[in-house]
XYZ file of C-alpha atoms in Angstrom:
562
model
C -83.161 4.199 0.255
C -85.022 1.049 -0.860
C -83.680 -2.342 -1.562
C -80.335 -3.864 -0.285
C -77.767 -1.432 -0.020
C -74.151 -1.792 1.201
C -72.553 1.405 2.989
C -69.143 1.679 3.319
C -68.146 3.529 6.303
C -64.505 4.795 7.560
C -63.849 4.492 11.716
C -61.109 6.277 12.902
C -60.898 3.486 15.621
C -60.138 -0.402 15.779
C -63.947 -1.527 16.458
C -63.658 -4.795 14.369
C -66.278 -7.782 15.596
C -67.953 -5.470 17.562
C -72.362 -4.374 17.070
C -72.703 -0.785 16.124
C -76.710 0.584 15.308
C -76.760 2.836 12.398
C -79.330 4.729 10.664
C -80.184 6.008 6.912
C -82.189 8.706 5.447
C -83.954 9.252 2.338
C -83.031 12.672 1.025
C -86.091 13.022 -1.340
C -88.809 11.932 1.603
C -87.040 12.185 5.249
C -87.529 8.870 6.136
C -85.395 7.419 8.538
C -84.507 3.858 9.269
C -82.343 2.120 11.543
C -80.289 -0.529 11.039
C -79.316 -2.149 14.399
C -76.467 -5.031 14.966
C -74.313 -4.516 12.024
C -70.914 -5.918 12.069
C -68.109 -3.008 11.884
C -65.277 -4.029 10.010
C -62.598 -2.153 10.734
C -58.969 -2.481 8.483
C -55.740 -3.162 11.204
C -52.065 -3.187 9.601
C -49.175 -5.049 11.485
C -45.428 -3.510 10.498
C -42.402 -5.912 11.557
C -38.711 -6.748 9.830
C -35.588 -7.663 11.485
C -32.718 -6.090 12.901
C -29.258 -7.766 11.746
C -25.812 -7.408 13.004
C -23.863 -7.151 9.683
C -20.573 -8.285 10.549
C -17.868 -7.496 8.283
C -19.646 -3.953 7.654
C -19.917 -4.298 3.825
C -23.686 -3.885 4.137
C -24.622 -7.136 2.638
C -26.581 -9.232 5.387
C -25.715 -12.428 4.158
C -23.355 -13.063 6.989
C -25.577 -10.951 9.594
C -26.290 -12.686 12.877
C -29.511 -11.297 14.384
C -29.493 -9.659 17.671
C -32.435 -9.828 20.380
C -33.471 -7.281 22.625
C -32.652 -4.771 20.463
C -35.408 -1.219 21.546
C -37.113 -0.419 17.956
C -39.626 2.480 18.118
C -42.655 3.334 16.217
C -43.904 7.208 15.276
C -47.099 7.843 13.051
C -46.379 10.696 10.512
C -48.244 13.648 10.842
C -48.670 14.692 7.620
C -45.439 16.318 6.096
C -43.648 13.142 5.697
C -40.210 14.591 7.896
C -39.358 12.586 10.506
C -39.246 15.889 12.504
C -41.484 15.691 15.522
C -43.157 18.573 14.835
C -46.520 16.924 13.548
C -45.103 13.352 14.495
C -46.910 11.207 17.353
C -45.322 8.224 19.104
C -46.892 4.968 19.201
C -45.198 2.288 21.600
C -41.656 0.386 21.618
C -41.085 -2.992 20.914
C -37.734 -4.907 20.940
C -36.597 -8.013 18.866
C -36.414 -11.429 20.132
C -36.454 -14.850 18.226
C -33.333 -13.739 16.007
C -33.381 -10.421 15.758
C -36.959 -10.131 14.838
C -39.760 -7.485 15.728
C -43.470 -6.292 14.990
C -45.744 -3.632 15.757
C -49.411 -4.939 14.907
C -53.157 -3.453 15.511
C -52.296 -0.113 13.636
C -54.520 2.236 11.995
C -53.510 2.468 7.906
C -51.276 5.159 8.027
C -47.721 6.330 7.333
C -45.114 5.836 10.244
C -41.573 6.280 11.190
C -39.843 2.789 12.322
C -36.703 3.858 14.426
C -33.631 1.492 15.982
C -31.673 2.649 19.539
C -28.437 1.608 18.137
C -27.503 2.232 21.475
C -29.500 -1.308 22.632
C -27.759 -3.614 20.004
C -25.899 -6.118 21.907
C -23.217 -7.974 19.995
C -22.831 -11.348 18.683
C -19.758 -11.881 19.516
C -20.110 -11.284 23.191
C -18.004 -9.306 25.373
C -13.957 -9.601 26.515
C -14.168 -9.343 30.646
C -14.862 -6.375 31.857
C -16.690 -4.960 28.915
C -20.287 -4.490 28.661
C -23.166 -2.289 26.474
C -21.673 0.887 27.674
C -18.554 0.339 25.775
C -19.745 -0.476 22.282
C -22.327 1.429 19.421
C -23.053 0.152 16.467
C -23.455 1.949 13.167
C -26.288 1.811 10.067
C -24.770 -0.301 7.104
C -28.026 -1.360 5.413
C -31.592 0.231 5.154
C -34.827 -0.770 3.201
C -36.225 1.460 0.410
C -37.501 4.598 2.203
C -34.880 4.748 4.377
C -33.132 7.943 5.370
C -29.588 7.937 4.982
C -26.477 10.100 4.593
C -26.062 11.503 0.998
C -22.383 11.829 1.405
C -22.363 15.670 0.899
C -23.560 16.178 3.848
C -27.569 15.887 3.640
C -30.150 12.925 3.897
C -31.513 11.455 1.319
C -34.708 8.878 1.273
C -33.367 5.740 -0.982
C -35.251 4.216 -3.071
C -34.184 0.812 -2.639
C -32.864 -1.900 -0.774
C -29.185 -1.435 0.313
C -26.145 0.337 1.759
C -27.209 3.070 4.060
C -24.102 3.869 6.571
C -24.337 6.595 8.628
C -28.106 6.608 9.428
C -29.690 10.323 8.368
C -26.136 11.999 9.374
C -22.724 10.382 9.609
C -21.950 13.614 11.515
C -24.264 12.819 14.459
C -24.458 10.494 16.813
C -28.218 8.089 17.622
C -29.439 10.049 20.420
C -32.813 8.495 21.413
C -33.813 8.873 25.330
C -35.258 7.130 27.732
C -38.237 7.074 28.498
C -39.018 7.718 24.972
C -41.463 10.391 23.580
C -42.883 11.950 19.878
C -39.443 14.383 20.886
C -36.806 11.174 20.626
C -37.781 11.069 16.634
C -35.616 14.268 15.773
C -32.934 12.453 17.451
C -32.999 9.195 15.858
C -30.479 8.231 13.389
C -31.955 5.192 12.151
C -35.263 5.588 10.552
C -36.914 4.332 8.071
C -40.666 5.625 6.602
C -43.257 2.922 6.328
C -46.293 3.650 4.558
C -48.797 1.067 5.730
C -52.048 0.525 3.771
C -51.715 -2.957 4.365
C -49.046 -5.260 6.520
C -45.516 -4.044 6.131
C -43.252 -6.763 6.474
C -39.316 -6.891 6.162
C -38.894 -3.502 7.251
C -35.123 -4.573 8.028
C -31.888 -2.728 9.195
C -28.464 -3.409 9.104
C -24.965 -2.236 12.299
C -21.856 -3.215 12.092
C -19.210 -2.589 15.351
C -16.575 -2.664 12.473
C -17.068 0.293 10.581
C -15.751 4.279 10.323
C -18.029 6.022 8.912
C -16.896 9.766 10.274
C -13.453 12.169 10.613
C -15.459 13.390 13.835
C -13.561 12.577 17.289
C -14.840 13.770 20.604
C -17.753 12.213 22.913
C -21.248 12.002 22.348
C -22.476 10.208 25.392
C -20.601 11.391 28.538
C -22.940 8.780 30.728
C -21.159 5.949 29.000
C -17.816 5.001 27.971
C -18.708 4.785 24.353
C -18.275 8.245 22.846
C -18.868 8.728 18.926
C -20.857 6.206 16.602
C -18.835 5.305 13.769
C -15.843 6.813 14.612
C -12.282 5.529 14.665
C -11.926 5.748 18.107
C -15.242 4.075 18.513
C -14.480 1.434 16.768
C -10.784 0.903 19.104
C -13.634 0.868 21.818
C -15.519 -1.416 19.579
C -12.377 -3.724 19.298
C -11.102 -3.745 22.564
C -14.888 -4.677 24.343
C -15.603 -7.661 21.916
C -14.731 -11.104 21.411
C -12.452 -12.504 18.443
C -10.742 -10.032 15.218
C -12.424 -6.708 14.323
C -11.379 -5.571 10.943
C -11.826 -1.692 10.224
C -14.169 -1.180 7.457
C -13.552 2.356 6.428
C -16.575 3.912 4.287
C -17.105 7.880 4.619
C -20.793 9.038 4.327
C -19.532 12.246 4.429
C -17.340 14.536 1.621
C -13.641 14.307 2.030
C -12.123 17.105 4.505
C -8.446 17.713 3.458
C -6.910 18.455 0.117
C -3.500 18.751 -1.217
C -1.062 18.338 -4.543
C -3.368 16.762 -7.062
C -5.764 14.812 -4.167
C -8.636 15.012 -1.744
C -8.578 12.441 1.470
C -10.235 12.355 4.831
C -8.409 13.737 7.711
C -8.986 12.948 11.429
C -7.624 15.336 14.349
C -7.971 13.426 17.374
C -9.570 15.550 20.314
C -7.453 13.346 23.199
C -5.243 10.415 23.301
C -6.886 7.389 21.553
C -7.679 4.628 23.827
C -4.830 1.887 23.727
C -5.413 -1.372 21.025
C -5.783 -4.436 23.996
C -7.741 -7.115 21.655
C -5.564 -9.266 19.340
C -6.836 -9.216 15.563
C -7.675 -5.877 15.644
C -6.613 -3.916 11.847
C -6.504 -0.820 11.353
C -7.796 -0.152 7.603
C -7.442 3.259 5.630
C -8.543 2.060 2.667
C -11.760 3.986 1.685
C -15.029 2.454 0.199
C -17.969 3.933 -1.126
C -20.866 4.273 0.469
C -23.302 3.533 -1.757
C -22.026 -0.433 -1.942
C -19.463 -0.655 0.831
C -17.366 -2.844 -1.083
C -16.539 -0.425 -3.998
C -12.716 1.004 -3.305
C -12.724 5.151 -4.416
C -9.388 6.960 -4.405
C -10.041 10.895 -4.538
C -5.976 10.892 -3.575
C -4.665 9.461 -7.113
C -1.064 8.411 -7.481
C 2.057 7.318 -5.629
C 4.916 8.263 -3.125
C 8.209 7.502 -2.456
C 11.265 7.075 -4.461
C 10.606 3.737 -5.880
C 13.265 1.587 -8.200
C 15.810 -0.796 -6.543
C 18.194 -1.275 -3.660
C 21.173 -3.226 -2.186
C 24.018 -5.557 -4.222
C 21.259 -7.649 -5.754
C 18.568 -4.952 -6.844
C 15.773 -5.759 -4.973
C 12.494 -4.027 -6.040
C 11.292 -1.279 -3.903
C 7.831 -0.135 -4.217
C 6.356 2.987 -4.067
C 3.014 3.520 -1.768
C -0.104 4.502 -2.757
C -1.466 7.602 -1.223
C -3.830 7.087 1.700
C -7.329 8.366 1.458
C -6.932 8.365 5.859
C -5.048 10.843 7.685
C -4.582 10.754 11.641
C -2.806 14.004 12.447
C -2.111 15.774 15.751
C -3.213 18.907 16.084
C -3.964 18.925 19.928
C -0.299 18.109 21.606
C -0.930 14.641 21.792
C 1.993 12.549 22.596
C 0.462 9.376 21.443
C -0.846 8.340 17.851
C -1.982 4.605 17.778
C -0.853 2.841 20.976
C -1.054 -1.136 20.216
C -0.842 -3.551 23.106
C -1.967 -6.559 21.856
C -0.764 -9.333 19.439
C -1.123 -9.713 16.115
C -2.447 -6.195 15.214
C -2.295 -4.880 11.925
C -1.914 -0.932 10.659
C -2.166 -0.242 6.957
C -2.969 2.487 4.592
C -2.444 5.653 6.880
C -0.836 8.837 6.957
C 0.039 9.577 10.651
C 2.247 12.159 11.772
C 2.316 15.078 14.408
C 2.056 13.030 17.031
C 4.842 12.711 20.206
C 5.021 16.627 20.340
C 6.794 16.009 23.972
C 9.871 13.063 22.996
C 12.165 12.173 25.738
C 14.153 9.009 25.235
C 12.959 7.656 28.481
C 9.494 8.538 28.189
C 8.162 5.020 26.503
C 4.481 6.994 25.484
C 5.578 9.514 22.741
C 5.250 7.800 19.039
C 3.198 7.908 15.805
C 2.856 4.370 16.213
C 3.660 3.047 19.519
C 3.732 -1.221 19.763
C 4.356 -2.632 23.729
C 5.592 -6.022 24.804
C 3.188 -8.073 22.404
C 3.764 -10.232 18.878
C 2.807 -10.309 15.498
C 2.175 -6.528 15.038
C 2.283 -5.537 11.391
C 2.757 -2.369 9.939
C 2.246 -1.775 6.431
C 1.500 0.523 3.661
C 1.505 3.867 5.466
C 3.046 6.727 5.197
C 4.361 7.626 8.715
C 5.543 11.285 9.650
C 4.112 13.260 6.427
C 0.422 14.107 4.931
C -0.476 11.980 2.538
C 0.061 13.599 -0.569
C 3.676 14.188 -0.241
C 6.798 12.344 1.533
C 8.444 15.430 2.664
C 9.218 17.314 6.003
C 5.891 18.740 6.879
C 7.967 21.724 9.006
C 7.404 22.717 11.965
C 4.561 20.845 13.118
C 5.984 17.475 12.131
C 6.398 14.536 14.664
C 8.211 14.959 17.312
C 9.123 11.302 18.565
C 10.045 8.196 16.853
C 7.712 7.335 13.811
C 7.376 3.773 14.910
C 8.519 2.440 18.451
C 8.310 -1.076 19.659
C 9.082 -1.127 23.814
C 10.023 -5.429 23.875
C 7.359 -6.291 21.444
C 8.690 -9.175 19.066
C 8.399 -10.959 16.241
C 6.630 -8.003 14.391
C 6.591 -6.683 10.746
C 7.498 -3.339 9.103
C 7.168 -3.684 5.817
C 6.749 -1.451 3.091
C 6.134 2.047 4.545
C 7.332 5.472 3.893
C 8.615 6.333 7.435
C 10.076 9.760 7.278
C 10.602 13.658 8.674
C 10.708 12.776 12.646
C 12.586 15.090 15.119
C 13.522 11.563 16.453
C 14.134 8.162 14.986
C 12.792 6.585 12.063
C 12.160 2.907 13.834
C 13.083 2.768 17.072
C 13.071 -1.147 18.459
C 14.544 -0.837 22.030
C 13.890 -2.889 25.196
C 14.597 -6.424 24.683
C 12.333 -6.187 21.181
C 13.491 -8.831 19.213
C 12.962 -10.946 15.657
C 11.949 -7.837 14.133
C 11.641 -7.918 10.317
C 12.104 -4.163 8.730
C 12.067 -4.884 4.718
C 11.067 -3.173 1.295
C 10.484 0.512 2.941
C 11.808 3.992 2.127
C 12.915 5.270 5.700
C 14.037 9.068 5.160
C 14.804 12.010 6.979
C 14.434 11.250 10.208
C 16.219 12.888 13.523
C 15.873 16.032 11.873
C 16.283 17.689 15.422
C 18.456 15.309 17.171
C 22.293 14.139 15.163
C 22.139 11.553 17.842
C 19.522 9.708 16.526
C 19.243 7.550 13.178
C 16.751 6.029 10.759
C 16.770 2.994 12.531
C 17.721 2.093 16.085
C 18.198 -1.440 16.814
C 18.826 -0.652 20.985
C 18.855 -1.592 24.373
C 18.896 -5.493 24.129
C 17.378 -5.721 20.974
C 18.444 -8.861 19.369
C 17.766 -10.689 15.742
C 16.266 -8.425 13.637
C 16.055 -8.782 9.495
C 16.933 -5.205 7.819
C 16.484 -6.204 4.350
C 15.436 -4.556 1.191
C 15.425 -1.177 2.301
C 16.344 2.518 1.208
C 17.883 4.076 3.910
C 18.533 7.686 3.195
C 19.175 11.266 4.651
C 18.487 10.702 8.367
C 20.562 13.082 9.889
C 22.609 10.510 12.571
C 23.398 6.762 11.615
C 21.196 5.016 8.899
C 21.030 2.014 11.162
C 22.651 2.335 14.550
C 22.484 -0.726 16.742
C 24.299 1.279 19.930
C 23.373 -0.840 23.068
C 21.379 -3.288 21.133
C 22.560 -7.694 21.618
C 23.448 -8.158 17.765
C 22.672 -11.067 16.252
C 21.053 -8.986 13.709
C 20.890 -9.267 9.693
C 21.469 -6.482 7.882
C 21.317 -7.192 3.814
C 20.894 -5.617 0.162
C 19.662 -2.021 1.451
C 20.725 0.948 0.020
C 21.960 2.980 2.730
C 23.076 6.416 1.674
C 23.997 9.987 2.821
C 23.818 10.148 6.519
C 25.671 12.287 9.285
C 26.231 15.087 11.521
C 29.077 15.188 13.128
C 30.574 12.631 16.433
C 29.780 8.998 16.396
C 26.293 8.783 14.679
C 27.167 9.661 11.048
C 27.881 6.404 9.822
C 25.650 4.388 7.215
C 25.604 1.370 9.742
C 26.555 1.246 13.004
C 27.498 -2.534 14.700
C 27.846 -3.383 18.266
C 26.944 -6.875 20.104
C 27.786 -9.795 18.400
C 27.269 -12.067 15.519
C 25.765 -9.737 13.002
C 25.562 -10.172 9.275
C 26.000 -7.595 6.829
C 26.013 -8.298 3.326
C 24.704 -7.176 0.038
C 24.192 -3.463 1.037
C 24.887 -0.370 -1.020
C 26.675 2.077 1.668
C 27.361 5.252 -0.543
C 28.142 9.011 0.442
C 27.885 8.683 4.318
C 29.741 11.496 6.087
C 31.744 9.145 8.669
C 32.154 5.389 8.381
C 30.109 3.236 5.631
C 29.802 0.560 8.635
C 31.584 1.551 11.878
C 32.150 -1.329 14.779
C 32.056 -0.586 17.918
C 32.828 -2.271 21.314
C 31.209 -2.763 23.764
C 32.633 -0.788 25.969
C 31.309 2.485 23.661
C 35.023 2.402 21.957
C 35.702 1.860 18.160
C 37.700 -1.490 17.683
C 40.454 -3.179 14.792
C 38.453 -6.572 15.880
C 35.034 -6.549 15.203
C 32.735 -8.641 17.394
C 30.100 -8.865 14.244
C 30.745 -10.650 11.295
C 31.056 -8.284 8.881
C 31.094 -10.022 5.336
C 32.780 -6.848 3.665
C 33.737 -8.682 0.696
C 29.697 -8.769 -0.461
C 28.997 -5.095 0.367
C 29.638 -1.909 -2.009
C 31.186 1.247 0.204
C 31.434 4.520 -1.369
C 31.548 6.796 1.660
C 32.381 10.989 1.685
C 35.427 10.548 3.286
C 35.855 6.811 4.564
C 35.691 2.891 3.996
């Protein structure tokens, strides 16, 4: 070697700044020289990004907050490029701080596996009292490009860009990274993403939400905690319940629907045990389905419409149909309980429920589809209660045993434009002192199919000012409405209430007792017993009606009586 030469020389170690001595040879005369105090300069890559709390769930971080102390690991690929372990070698931990922010730096160029404990994200909203970490898991709504994510049939898939990624590698697994945390924890983790790092990596960004469902699974993945599945429904009532302010469901399956029927596909969940109670106000229930490739584009694998549609009462007021729901909740455990809401303002919308309340007893207050206690503002709407979504029929033998809906002195609530149908029980059941109840626009059908005692609606035990309006009320085998026991003061206009009965007292269309109630502008047609029968309230039919029956703006066409 003669004259100024350069070598360029790759160390397998982080030696920059410091003196090394090297030597050369000449191949064509063996001379040696050395070369003492040369500068190695070694190349060091720093990785970092940010970990965001997306709030709505629609995996667009514009409105993420950005949580601290959030665990993120780091694993150096071994090769294969499979965040499997096998070949894998941990690195360190780090966790974010300064808004959500984090950063792994002095690494040899290589390719790595960046990795988030969901189980460590702490929400922004904070907790309600008596809540903590334990209680709440997040799940993956956004990922960088290389990200591993849920394919939605199943698999994992790396994505090539920027965006939705809910699920992490497998909607049908739960994060399970350990402490203290090892090369085996990488297997394990849900949320990875593969960083190939030439030269610093930056953005390297990940997206939870507490707010959405992104698996039918039910069950408990983490008996040390209270939290049980990530992603889940009944995760995110936990979810709900622990934090502060409204939680909206966000429903967006990473995995292939799981039921199919007449002409539709949907996504069925069989709850393992009763679902923990709704306690936090603002809480919605949401079966409308997005896709999870956006999170904000609606799909509908269960096409089409139910219920009778057309018009009802005097004045022909329109009477939707409902769309079929792409969400079941079914009962196939003998579980007495569907959704059990005890807190105000709660909202429950486009479901199928049914099965549940396998046990009814009129005194037993904890047997229901949809069971609402002594709080306001509850709304129910859009669901099909008491069938599978792809037909409003009697499912048979396994159908639901209580009441579809029961409210136990909850007031001032909404049912409004459901399919409510095929109980062994009642239809609506609004007992205990459960007042200003508004019941309009639904189909309510076949109800008490195992008990001529009970009717599509009961308006009962103190129940007082409640607005029946707009309504078909059809083929429930006791009373269409039956306010037995109930206070009155009740309005009860332009329904269509039609072919009801089984024999004794309950096979009227409507049924009146307590005072000062309105009924006008109804279509009462082909009832076995009474169109509208008034009753004291002593239990004995009366000449002199407490109510004020306005019989001059109804239309009565009964079987066999007026």
């Amino acid at each position: 070697v003669t004259g100024d030469t350069t070598f360029a020389v790759n160390i397998p170690v982080n030696l920059t700044g410091q003196s090394i001595t090297a030597t050369a040879t000449n191949t064509a005369t063996n001379d040696t020289s050395e070369f003492s105090q040369c500068e190695a300069v070694v190349v060091s890559v720093a990785i970092s990004g940010t970990v965001y709390e997306d709030l709505n769930g629609d995996a667009n971080l514009a409105d993420g907050v950005t949580p601290n102390n959030v665990t993120v690991v780091l694993f150096r690929d071994g090769g294969d490029n499979q965040p499997d372990g096998g070949d894998d070698t941990f690195v360190t931990t780090t966790t974010t701080a300064g808004g959500g922010a984090y950063s792994f730096s002095g690494l040899t160029p290589a390719t790595y596996w960046v990795a988030v404990d969901s189980k460590t994200i702490i929400p922004d909203a904070g907790y309600n009292g008596g809540f903590g970490l334990g209680d709440v898991w997040a799940e993956q709504t956004y990922g960088i490009a290389r990200s591993w994510c849920a394919n939605g049939a199943g698999g994992t898939a790396e994505t090539g860009a920027a965006g939705a990624c809910y699920g992490g590698q497998d909607s049908s697994t739960s994060d399970n990274i350990t402490t203290p945390i090892d090369v085996t924890d990488l297997p394990n983790a849900e949320h990875v993403t593969r960083v190939v790092a030439a030269a610093d990596v930056n953005g390297v960004n990940f997206g939870f939400s507490f707010n959405v469902v992104v698996t039918t699974r039910d069950g408990d993945d983490d008996g040390s905690n209270n939290r049980t599945i990530q992603g889940a429904l009944r995760q995110f009532i936990q979810n709900a319940n622990s934090l502060s302010g409204a939680n909206a469901m966000r429903f967006v399956p990473a995995g292939a629907t799981n039921a199919a029927g007449g002409g539709g596909n949907w996504w069925l969940i069989n709850p393992a045990s009763t679902l923990d109670s709704i306690t936090d106000t603002d809480t919605t229930i949401d079966g409308r389905a997005y896709d999870r490739t956006d999170g904000v584009s609606v799909v509908n694998p269960n096409p089409g419409s139910l219920g009778t549609g057309g018009t009802v009462g005097v004045d022909g007021l329109a009477l939707t149909q409902v769309a079929r729901p792409e969400l079941e909740i079914a009962d196939t455990a003998g579980i007495n309980m569907g959704l059990n809401i005890n807190a105000a303002d709660v909202t429950v919308r486009r479901l199928s429920i049914w099965g549940f309340g396998q046990n009814f007893n009129p005194a037993n207050n904890n047997n229901a589809n949809i069971q609402i206690g002594n709080v306001t503002g509850v709304i129910i709407e859009e669901n099909v209660i008491g069938t599978l979504p792809d037909s409003f029929s009697d499912p048979g033998a396994s159908r639901t045993v209580g009441p579809n809906i029961r409210s136990i002195d909850g007031d001032n609530g909404t049912i409004r434009n459901n399919l409510v149908g095929f109980s062994g029980s009642v239809g609506i059941y609004l007992s205990s002192n459960a007042d200003n109840w508004v019941v309009e626009g639904n189909e309510i059908r076949g109800n008490a199919i195992a008990n001529g005692s009970l009717d599509g609606i009961d308006l009962s035990e103190g129940s007082v000012n409640a607005t029946i309006r707009g309504n078909l009320i059809t083929a429930n085998r006791g009373a269409g409405v039956d306010m037995y026991r109930g206070g009155g003061q009740h309005t009860i206009e332009n329904n269509t209430v039609t072919n009801h009965g089984a024999g004794g007292l309950e096979d009227s269309g409507i049924r009146l007792y307590g005072v000062d109630t309105t009924v006008q502008k109804n279509i009462v047609t082909a009832n076995t017993g009474s169109g509208v029968m008034i009753v004291n309230n002593d239990g004995g039919q009366s000449d002199q009606p407490e109510p004020d029956i306005q019989q001059w703006q109804n239309w009565y066409r009964p079987a066999h009586s007026g």
